[in-house]
Short mmCIF file of C-alpha atoms in Angstrom, two decimals:
data_model
loop_
_atom_site.label_atom_id
_atom_site.label_comp_id
_atom_site.label_asym_id
_atom_site.label_seq_id
_atom_site.Cartn_x
_atom_site.Cartn_y
_atom_site.Cartn_z
CA MET B 781 -17.15 10.58 -20.00
CA ASP B 782 -19.89 12.27 -19.89
CA GLY B 783 -19.39 15.32 -22.37
CA THR B 784 -19.62 18.30 -19.35
CA PHE B 785 -16.91 19.88 -21.31
CA HIS B 786 -16.93 21.04 -25.17
CA ASP B 787 -14.15 20.83 -27.65
CA ASN B 788 -14.12 25.08 -27.47
CA ASP B 789 -13.90 24.99 -24.53
CA LEU B 790 -11.31 22.55 -24.27
CA ASP B 791 -9.38 24.79 -26.09
CA ARG B 792 -9.52 27.03 -23.52
CA VAL B 793 -8.67 25.30 -20.61
CA VAL B 794 -5.48 23.56 -22.82
CA ALA B 795 -4.25 27.68 -23.69
CA ALA B 796 -5.00 29.00 -20.40
CA ASP B 797 -3.03 26.18 -19.29
CA LYS B 798 -0.19 26.68 -21.34
CA ALA B 799 -0.04 30.30 -20.07
CA HIS B 800 -0.31 29.79 -17.21
CA VAL B 801 0.19 27.11 -15.00
CA TRP B 802 3.94 26.21 -13.55
CA HIS B 803 3.73 21.78 -14.00
CA HIS B 804 5.01 20.10 -11.42
CA LEU B 805 8.33 17.55 -12.25
CA SER B 806 8.21 19.05 -15.52
CA GLN B 807 10.65 20.64 -18.21
CA HIS B 808 8.02 23.35 -20.16
CA LYS B 809 10.42 23.95 -23.36
CA PRO B 810 7.98 21.40 -24.97
CA TYR B 811 5.01 22.84 -24.86
CA GLU B 812 5.81 25.65 -26.80
CA THR B 813 5.12 23.77 -29.42
CA THR B 814 2.66 21.03 -28.21
CA ASP B 815 0.21 20.87 -25.89
CA PRO B 816 0.14 19.65 -22.24
CA ARG B 817 -2.02 16.63 -21.65
CA ILE B 818 -5.05 17.57 -19.39
CA ILE B 819 -6.90 14.61 -17.25
CA VAL B 820 -10.58 15.56 -17.44
CA GLU B 821 -12.60 13.40 -15.90
CA GLY B 822 -11.88 9.77 -14.06
CA LYS B 823 -14.23 7.10 -12.87
CA GLY B 824 -12.75 3.78 -10.88
CA MET B 825 -9.14 3.16 -13.04
CA THR B 826 -9.96 4.92 -15.63
CA VAL B 827 -8.95 8.36 -16.78
CA TRP B 828 -9.92 10.80 -20.06
CA ASP B 829 -7.69 13.45 -21.31
CA GLN B 830 -9.26 16.37 -22.98
CA HIS B 831 -9.02 14.65 -26.38
CA GLY B 832 -11.26 12.03 -24.75
CA LYS B 833 -9.28 9.03 -25.08
CA GLU B 834 -9.49 6.36 -22.58
CA HIS B 835 -6.16 5.25 -19.64
CA LEU B 836 -5.97 2.67 -17.54
CA ASP B 837 -4.01 4.40 -14.36
CA ALA B 838 -1.43 1.59 -13.02
CA VAL B 839 -0.05 4.41 -10.88
CA SER B 840 -3.33 5.81 -8.54
CA GLY B 841 -2.66 9.52 -10.07
CA GLY B 842 0.75 9.46 -11.08
CA VAL B 843 2.26 9.19 -7.57
CA TRP B 844 0.93 6.65 -6.05
CA THR B 845 -2.31 8.69 -4.29
CA VAL B 846 -5.84 7.54 -5.19
CA ASN B 847 -5.57 4.04 -3.46
CA VAL B 848 -9.93 3.82 -3.60
CA GLY B 849 -10.31 4.56 -7.51
CA TYR B 850 -11.74 7.69 -9.37
CA GLY B 851 -15.22 8.84 -8.85
CA ARG B 852 -16.41 8.09 -5.03
CA GLU B 853 -19.60 9.64 -4.67
CA SER B 854 -19.91 9.16 -0.93
CA ILE B 855 -16.86 10.39 -0.06
CA ALA B 856 -17.52 13.86 -2.60
CA ASN B 857 -20.64 13.72 -0.32
CA ALA B 858 -18.73 13.52 3.07
CA VAL B 859 -16.41 16.69 2.47
CA ARG B 860 -19.02 18.27 0.69
CA ASP B 861 -21.79 17.76 4.00
CA GLN B 862 -18.84 18.80 5.83
CA LEU B 863 -17.40 22.49 4.10
CA LEU B 864 -21.37 23.42 4.72
CA LYS B 865 -21.95 22.29 7.39
CA LEU B 866 -17.82 23.87 9.04
CA ASN B 867 -15.31 23.51 7.04
CA TYR B 868 -12.95 25.61 8.87
CA PHE B 869 -11.24 27.07 12.08
CA ALA B 870 -7.01 26.80 12.77
CA GLY B 871 -6.34 23.03 15.18
CA SER B 872 -6.04 24.92 18.43
CA ALA B 873 -9.45 23.47 18.27
CA GLY B 874 -10.79 20.49 17.51
CA SER B 875 -13.38 19.62 15.56
CA ILE B 876 -15.71 16.78 14.54
CA PRO B 877 -14.17 14.73 11.92
CA GLY B 878 -10.66 15.37 13.22
CA ALA B 879 -11.36 13.85 16.19
CA LEU B 880 -13.71 11.00 15.06
CA PHE B 881 -10.93 10.38 11.63
CA SER B 882 -7.22 10.25 14.37
CA GLU B 883 -9.11 8.04 16.89
CA LYS B 884 -10.15 5.16 13.60
CA LEU B 885 -6.18 5.84 12.82
CA ILE B 886 -5.36 5.34 15.56
CA ALA B 887 -7.30 1.98 16.40
CA LYS B 888 -4.78 0.70 13.28
CA MET B 889 -1.60 1.74 14.59
CA PRO B 890 -1.13 -0.19 18.43
CA GLY B 891 1.44 1.55 20.52
CA LEU B 892 1.24 5.10 19.25
CA THR B 893 -1.65 7.54 20.03
CA ARG B 894 -1.07 11.59 18.56
CA VAL B 895 -2.27 12.32 15.35
CA TYR B 896 -0.84 16.16 14.52
CA TYR B 897 -3.05 17.54 10.99
CA CYS B 898 -1.24 19.57 8.62
CA ASN B 899 -1.73 19.14 4.52
CA SER B 900 1.17 17.04 2.62
CA GLY B 901 4.04 14.13 2.80
CA SER B 902 6.53 17.12 3.44
CA GLU B 903 5.11 18.99 6.23
CA ALA B 904 4.30 15.92 8.06
CA ASN B 905 7.95 14.99 8.18
CA GLU B 906 9.03 18.28 8.48
CA LYS B 907 6.51 18.18 11.91
CA ALA B 908 8.47 15.11 12.98
CA PHE B 909 12.42 17.04 12.63
CA LYS B 910 10.89 19.59 14.34
CA MET B 911 9.98 17.60 17.44
CA VAL B 912 13.16 15.72 17.18
CA ARG B 913 15.09 19.03 17.12
CA GLN B 914 13.20 20.25 20.38
CA ILE B 915 13.63 16.80 22.53
CA ALA B 916 16.54 17.45 21.80
CA HIS B 917 16.87 20.76 23.82
CA LYS B 918 13.98 20.13 26.25
CA VAL B 919 15.76 16.23 27.33
CA TYR B 920 18.91 15.68 25.83
CA GLY B 921 20.89 19.47 26.80
CA GLY B 922 20.97 20.45 23.43
CA LYS B 923 22.36 17.26 21.98
CA LYS B 924 21.17 14.08 19.58
CA THR B 925 19.69 16.81 16.92
CA LYS B 926 21.37 14.78 14.31
CA ILE B 927 18.82 13.25 12.15
CA LEU B 928 19.99 10.08 10.07
CA TYR B 929 18.60 9.16 6.59
CA ARG B 930 18.68 6.86 4.06
CA GLU B 931 20.90 6.16 0.53
CA ARG B 932 17.56 6.67 -2.00
CA ASP B 933 14.72 7.25 0.33
CA TYR B 934 12.68 10.64 -0.50
CA HIS B 935 11.14 12.39 2.29
CA GLY B 936 9.38 15.12 0.75
CA THR B 937 10.26 18.79 -1.16
CA THR B 938 11.28 21.73 1.62
CA ILE B 939 14.61 22.09 1.90
CA SER B 940 15.06 20.50 5.18
CA CYS B 941 13.31 17.43 3.68
CA LEU B 942 15.05 17.53 0.64
CA SER B 943 18.54 17.04 3.63
CA ALA B 944 17.15 14.32 4.31
CA GLY B 945 16.71 12.71 0.57
CA GLY B 946 18.91 9.89 -0.90
CA GLN B 947 17.81 11.04 -3.45
CA ASP B 948 21.21 13.57 -5.89
CA GLU B 949 19.57 14.18 -8.53
CA ARG B 950 16.22 15.08 -6.37
CA ASN B 951 18.81 17.85 -4.25
CA ALA B 952 20.67 19.06 -6.87
CA GLN B 953 21.14 22.37 -6.90
CA TYR B 954 19.14 23.19 -4.49
CA GLY B 955 22.09 23.33 -1.68
CA PRO B 956 23.07 24.57 0.95
CA PHE B 957 21.37 22.25 3.30
CA THR B 958 19.81 21.95 6.84
CA PRO B 959 22.87 20.81 8.78
CA GLY B 960 22.68 18.17 11.46
CA PHE B 961 20.77 14.90 8.55
CA VAL B 962 23.08 12.68 8.22
CA ARG B 963 23.05 9.80 5.08
CA VAL B 964 23.08 5.82 6.18
CA PRO B 965 23.27 3.26 3.03
CA HIS B 966 20.80 1.83 0.97
CA CYS B 967 19.38 -1.82 1.19
CA LEU B 968 18.57 -2.72 -1.87
CA GLU B 969 20.29 -6.91 -2.43
CA TYR B 970 20.10 -6.60 -5.93
CA ARG B 971 22.46 -3.90 -5.48
CA ALA B 972 24.96 -5.58 -2.35
CA ALA B 973 28.16 -6.49 -4.97
CA ASP B 974 28.19 -2.70 -5.32
CA GLN B 975 28.78 -1.86 -1.38
CA GLY B 976 31.34 -4.39 -0.86
CA ALA B 977 28.98 -5.95 0.91
CA PRO B 978 28.01 -10.61 1.76
CA VAL B 979 25.91 -12.25 -0.15
CA GLU B 980 25.25 -13.81 3.87
CA ASN B 981 23.05 -12.02 5.79
CA TYR B 982 22.95 -9.23 4.17
CA GLY B 983 20.18 -7.70 5.69
CA LEU B 984 21.56 -7.83 8.90
CA TRP B 985 25.02 -6.18 7.03
CA ALA B 986 22.84 -3.29 5.39
CA ALA B 987 21.36 -2.62 9.34
CA ASP B 988 24.47 -3.03 11.48
CA GLN B 989 26.16 -0.13 9.19
CA ILE B 990 23.41 2.48 9.93
CA GLU B 991 24.83 1.62 13.46
CA ALA B 992 28.79 1.77 12.14
CA VAL B 993 27.45 5.91 11.08
CA ILE B 994 25.56 6.09 14.70
CA LEU B 995 29.00 5.48 16.35
CA ARG B 996 30.76 7.86 13.58
CA GLU B 997 28.89 10.28 14.77
CA GLY B 998 28.61 9.33 17.98
CA PRO B 999 25.84 7.97 19.57
CA ASP B 1000 24.80 11.39 22.05
CA THR B 1001 24.47 13.48 19.00
CA VAL B 1002 21.85 10.87 17.03
CA GLY B 1003 17.89 12.13 18.30
CA ALA B 1004 15.89 10.13 14.87
CA LEU B 1005 15.89 7.94 12.64
CA CYS B 1006 13.85 8.18 9.94
CA LEU B 1007 12.83 5.46 6.66
CA GLU B 1008 10.46 4.68 4.36
CA PRO B 1009 9.80 0.93 5.62
CA VAL B 1010 9.77 0.46 1.58
CA THR B 1011 11.89 2.91 -0.46
CA ALA B 1012 9.45 4.04 -3.04
CA GLY B 1013 10.88 6.84 -6.22
CA GLY B 1014 14.28 5.19 -5.05
CA GLY B 1015 13.68 2.09 -6.53
CA VAL B 1016 10.86 0.28 -4.61
CA ILE B 1017 12.87 -1.50 -2.26
CA THR B 1018 11.86 -4.26 -0.51
CA PRO B 1019 13.86 -4.75 2.90
CA PRO B 1020 15.98 -8.12 3.11
CA GLU B 1021 14.92 -10.53 5.41
CA GLY B 1022 16.13 -9.20 8.98
CA TYR B 1023 16.54 -5.47 8.60
CA TRP B 1024 14.06 -3.91 10.40
CA GLN B 1025 14.28 -6.46 13.77
CA ARG B 1026 18.17 -4.81 13.27
CA VAL B 1027 16.83 -1.37 13.14
CA GLN B 1028 14.71 -1.50 16.11
CA GLU B 1029 17.62 -3.49 17.99
CA ILE B 1030 19.90 -0.39 16.91
CA CYS B 1031 17.17 2.43 17.72
CA ARG B 1032 16.64 1.08 21.53
CA LYS B 1033 20.27 0.89 21.79
CA TYR B 1034 21.58 3.74 21.46
CA ASP B 1035 17.63 5.75 22.48
CA ILE B 1036 17.30 6.90 18.74
CA LEU B 1037 13.65 7.65 17.76
CA LEU B 1038 12.73 5.67 14.77
CA HIS B 1039 10.08 7.43 12.22
CA ILE B 1040 8.86 5.62 9.69
CA ASP B 1041 8.08 7.68 6.23
CA GLU B 1042 4.84 5.91 5.58
CA VAL B 1043 3.54 8.97 2.68
CA VAL B 1044 3.25 6.24 -0.27
CA CYS B 1045 2.83 2.50 1.82
CA GLY B 1046 0.39 3.62 4.11
CA VAL B 1047 -3.32 2.82 3.95
CA GLY B 1048 -2.82 -0.27 2.30
CA ARG B 1049 -0.62 -0.29 -0.47
CA THR B 1050 1.45 -2.87 0.64
CA GLY B 1051 -1.29 -4.65 1.57
CA THR B 1052 -1.18 -4.30 5.57
CA TRP B 1053 -3.05 -1.20 6.51
CA PHE B 1054 1.09 1.31 6.80
CA GLY B 1055 4.31 -0.62 5.95
CA TYR B 1056 5.89 -1.17 8.85
CA GLN B 1057 3.09 -3.33 10.44
CA HIS B 1058 4.34 -6.18 7.85
CA TYR B 1059 7.98 -6.36 9.84
CA GLY B 1060 6.51 -6.15 13.44
CA ILE B 1061 8.24 -3.25 14.17
CA GLU B 1062 7.78 0.19 16.97
CA PRO B 1063 8.42 3.44 15.32
CA ASP B 1064 7.50 6.75 17.41
CA PHE B 1065 7.05 8.63 14.48
CA VAL B 1066 5.16 8.12 11.41
CA THR B 1067 3.91 9.74 8.88
CA MET B 1068 1.28 9.72 6.20
CA ALA B 1069 -0.07 12.03 3.51
CA LYS B 1070 -1.23 10.29 -0.39
CA GLY B 1071 -3.78 7.38 -0.12
CA VAL B 1072 -4.96 9.40 3.73
CA ALA B 1073 -7.93 10.09 1.96
CA SER B 1074 -7.44 8.85 -1.69
CA GLY B 1075 -6.44 11.99 -3.09
CA TYR B 1076 -10.12 13.52 -2.60
CA ALA B 1077 -8.73 15.94 0.05
CA ALA B 1078 -5.75 17.06 1.06
CA ILE B 1079 -4.88 15.51 4.20
CA ALA B 1080 -1.54 14.99 6.26
CA CYS B 1081 -0.50 13.74 9.42
CA CYS B 1082 1.98 12.88 11.65
CA VAL B 1083 1.26 10.60 14.34
CA THR B 1084 3.41 9.59 16.94
CA SER B 1085 3.51 7.71 20.49
CA GLU B 1086 2.34 9.29 24.04
CA ARG B 1087 6.14 8.96 25.14
CA VAL B 1088 6.98 11.26 22.80
CA PHE B 1089 4.04 13.55 23.51
CA GLU B 1090 4.30 13.44 27.30
CA MET B 1091 8.03 15.28 26.25
CA PHE B 1092 6.00 18.49 25.32
CA LYS B 1093 3.52 18.60 28.15
CA SER B 1094 5.70 18.11 31.34
CA ASP B 1095 5.80 21.77 32.47
CA ALA B 1096 2.58 24.05 31.55
CA SER B 1097 4.74 27.42 33.45
CA ASP B 1098 7.10 27.19 30.98
CA PRO B 1099 6.36 28.50 27.82
CA LEU B 1100 8.70 27.30 25.25
CA ASP B 1101 7.80 23.59 26.16
CA TYR B 1102 5.09 22.82 24.57
CA PHE B 1103 5.19 22.05 20.23
CA ARG B 1104 5.02 25.48 18.59
CA ASP B 1105 3.75 24.55 15.35
CA ILE B 1106 0.62 25.60 13.19
CA SER B 1107 -0.10 24.40 10.31
CA THR B 1108 -2.37 25.99 8.85
CA PHE B 1109 -4.62 24.14 6.45
CA GLY B 1110 -3.99 21.26 8.86
CA GLY B 1111 -7.64 23.25 10.38
CA CYS B 1112 -9.07 22.35 7.29
CA THR B 1113 -11.79 19.26 7.59
CA ALA B 1114 -12.88 18.39 4.05
CA GLY B 1115 -9.49 16.53 4.58
CA PRO B 1116 -10.54 14.19 8.07
CA ALA B 1117 -14.01 13.59 6.39
CA ALA B 1118 -12.49 12.76 3.45
CA ALA B 1119 -10.14 10.14 5.37
CA LEU B 1120 -12.77 8.78 7.54
CA GLU B 1121 -15.45 7.58 4.55
CA ASN B 1122 -11.70 6.51 2.45
CA LEU B 1123 -11.91 4.00 5.00
CA ARG B 1124 -14.80 3.12 5.56
CA ILE B 1125 -14.35 1.86 1.78
CA ILE B 1126 -11.45 -0.18 2.29
CA GLU B 1127 -12.47 -2.44 5.57
CA ASP B 1128 -16.61 -2.86 3.62
CA GLU B 1129 -14.94 -3.35 0.50
CA ASP B 1130 -12.23 -5.41 1.68
CA LEU B 1131 -10.18 -4.01 -0.70
CA LEU B 1132 -6.33 -4.92 1.91
CA ALA B 1133 -7.22 -8.66 1.19
CA ASN B 1134 -7.84 -7.58 -2.47
CA THR B 1135 -4.77 -5.98 -2.87
CA VAL B 1136 -2.63 -8.82 -1.33
CA ALA B 1137 -3.90 -10.54 -4.01
CA MET B 1138 -3.34 -8.09 -6.65
CA GLY B 1139 -0.56 -8.15 -5.46
CA ASP B 1140 1.15 -11.32 -5.58
CA TYR B 1141 -0.90 -12.08 -9.73
CA MET B 1142 0.84 -9.01 -10.35
CA LEU B 1143 4.59 -9.71 -9.30
CA ASP B 1144 4.17 -13.74 -10.35
CA GLN B 1145 3.15 -12.60 -14.25
CA LEU B 1146 6.08 -9.58 -13.86
CA GLY B 1147 8.17 -12.91 -12.87
CA ALA B 1148 6.87 -15.00 -15.39
CA MET B 1149 7.11 -12.06 -17.52
CA MET B 1150 11.29 -12.42 -16.95
CA ASP B 1151 11.85 -15.50 -19.25
CA ARG B 1152 11.15 -13.20 -22.34
CA HIS B 1153 12.48 -10.50 -21.33
CA LYS B 1154 15.99 -10.37 -20.54
CA VAL B 1155 16.32 -6.84 -19.90
CA ILE B 1156 14.16 -7.32 -16.79
CA GLY B 1157 16.80 -7.85 -13.89
CA GLN B 1158 14.34 -7.77 -11.27
CA VAL B 1159 10.86 -7.60 -10.14
CA ARG B 1160 10.16 -6.87 -6.51
CA GLY B 1161 7.33 -5.17 -4.04
CA LYS B 1162 5.10 -5.44 -1.48
CA GLY B 1163 1.39 -5.71 -2.28
CA LEU B 1164 -0.40 -2.97 -4.98
CA PHE B 1165 3.65 -0.87 -4.99
CA LEU B 1166 5.76 -3.09 -7.01
CA GLY B 1167 9.08 -2.34 -9.42
CA ALA B 1168 10.69 -4.39 -12.24
CA GLU B 1169 14.52 -2.95 -12.74
CA LEU B 1170 15.77 -3.06 -16.15
CA VAL B 1171 19.46 -4.03 -16.69
CA SER B 1172 21.09 -4.01 -20.39
CA ASP B 1173 23.19 -7.76 -19.23
CA ARG B 1174 21.76 -9.41 -15.92
CA VAL B 1175 24.91 -10.95 -14.64
CA THR B 1176 27.04 -7.53 -14.68
CA ARG B 1177 23.17 -6.42 -13.81
CA GLU B 1178 24.38 -3.06 -15.32
CA PRO B 1179 21.19 -0.58 -16.06
CA VAL B 1180 19.68 0.36 -19.16
CA VAL B 1181 20.31 3.83 -19.48
CA GLU B 1182 16.78 5.70 -18.54
CA LYS B 1183 15.69 7.10 -22.13
CA MET B 1184 15.32 3.56 -22.51
CA VAL B 1185 13.15 2.88 -19.78
CA GLN B 1186 11.14 6.13 -20.43
CA ALA B 1187 10.78 4.91 -23.89
CA VAL B 1188 8.69 1.64 -22.26
CA VAL B 1189 6.49 4.29 -19.90
CA GLY B 1190 5.58 6.53 -23.44
CA ASP B 1191 5.08 3.08 -25.77
CA CYS B 1192 1.92 2.31 -22.48
CA MET B 1193 1.50 5.42 -22.73
CA SER B 1194 0.30 5.56 -26.11
CA GLN B 1195 -1.53 1.62 -25.71
CA GLY B 1196 -3.51 3.69 -23.30
CA VAL B 1197 -1.44 2.68 -19.76
CA ILE B 1198 -0.36 4.60 -17.43
CA ILE B 1199 2.47 3.34 -15.99
CA GLY B 1200 5.55 5.32 -13.60
CA ALA B 1201 8.93 4.91 -14.00
CA THR B 1202 11.87 5.85 -11.40
CA ASN B 1203 13.22 9.45 -12.80
CA ARG B 1204 15.26 12.51 -11.48
CA SER B 1205 17.09 10.35 -8.61
CA VAL B 1206 19.56 7.60 -8.53
CA PRO B 1207 22.17 9.33 -10.46
CA GLY B 1208 23.23 6.26 -13.15
CA TYR B 1209 20.70 4.32 -11.79
CA ASN B 1210 16.76 5.88 -12.77
CA ASN B 1211 15.89 1.97 -15.00
CA THR B 1212 12.78 0.57 -12.22
CA LEU B 1213 9.07 0.84 -14.45
CA CYS B 1214 6.74 1.25 -11.01
CA PHE B 1215 3.28 0.14 -11.03
CA SER B 1216 1.10 0.90 -8.27
CA PRO B 1217 -2.67 0.63 -9.12
CA ALA B 1218 -5.69 1.44 -7.20
CA LEU B 1219 -6.00 -0.99 -3.96
CA ILE B 1220 -9.74 -2.03 -6.57
CA ALA B 1221 -7.65 -3.53 -9.03
CA SER B 1222 -8.94 -6.51 -11.02
CA LYS B 1223 -7.34 -9.37 -12.39
CA ASP B 1224 -8.04 -8.30 -15.25
CA ASP B 1225 -6.71 -4.36 -14.82
CA ILE B 1226 -3.53 -6.00 -14.21
CA ASP B 1227 -3.83 -7.98 -17.56
CA ASN B 1228 -3.78 -5.38 -19.38
CA ILE B 1229 -1.68 -3.33 -17.69
CA LEU B 1230 0.89 -6.57 -17.92
CA SER B 1231 -0.06 -6.85 -21.73
CA ALA B 1232 0.90 -3.19 -21.99
CA VAL B 1233 4.20 -3.84 -20.41
CA ASP B 1234 5.14 -6.62 -22.34
CA GLY B 1235 4.19 -5.16 -25.80
CA ALA B 1236 6.39 -2.48 -25.23
CA LEU B 1237 9.19 -4.16 -24.05
CA THR B 1238 9.29 -5.69 -26.94
CA ARG B 1239 9.13 -2.68 -29.01
CA VAL B 1240 12.11 -0.77 -27.14
CA PHE B 1241 13.75 -3.28 -26.68
CA GLY B 1242 13.38 -6.61 -29.03
#
């Protein structure tokens, strides 16, 4: 660390935190007798806590966000310069960074044309849901209001986003939920037997389960299907062969809008600009947040096709014809200014290629680790977005208990390596270790992460 804070200053910070900060995803009872962790500084892939302890961050800020690493002076300078020129004006007017980033972004998303700015992934998904509902009234006489979502997927923390949430532990105690959201089955091939699915052509079978739900609900009532390209917090689930192509066919067959939630996968995480681009599909909506500016400023986007956009400008004399929505902080200019520089860094440093190379290496090494640790049932992922599912028996695939998974995470933390795990997600299946190092990760970084995991698995499971 650079010594900016002194010990007595940090004591005050810790005291203020304990007295006043309500942390995310945290049980605060232990803080009555212990101190919360304060992250003081970051550089590259390393962060330091209030005790000066160094940690290698293998989860990009804890939730898949800091794609280009910490301490990027050029992004900080871009934000500072923009704030001095114009910090904010409501999104009813344009801004220079907003216009330029939209142009740069759309160039990477063939078939899509329009960017709606907001400030979080939850909000971006809410915008898409509202667009679907308004289209149902404008175009379909109030029908096609239902929105399908998938078991194990997660789309945000607002009540409507939880209504589209496929993780029952995240949803627990927050109902009643917004009506009109309907669940479809997951596509985790490793757990196909739990669904009574066939061994052959599982991807087609899993997609056909979506069609079965559409037919049950009535195709004339279903407006959209919202899916993650690779499921994140529900277990790092890569889609099985044939799945996405069949999903696209089903949406076109029944005139259902396809909404891809790229909040985690977007802007390089899987080795392409967007996760859906691995699978040759053509979405109507793409939502994104986290990696758009690598956490240097708050920004999220709901991107649509021109077909969707045109539905909101058909009759200028109708006061209800346009998208009557606002996102206050969608008017902040720091977000698109940071996002422009974030994209430049990814391009100039060829980080997509690095993500593919390092992701392949890490996946191979995790696979090799299975020979030493029978508790690893499967490894899976795309790019630098990887998971290792832990089981007590490889034959029955019985999940290990969650506290053992968290013990592995804790052991790695004590070694100075921060990894993640599914938690408060799917009851009985919070058993997957999660890895999402920054796109700048080197082979040495990957080796250090894997060494920590190897040691932790030995100590926790023997």
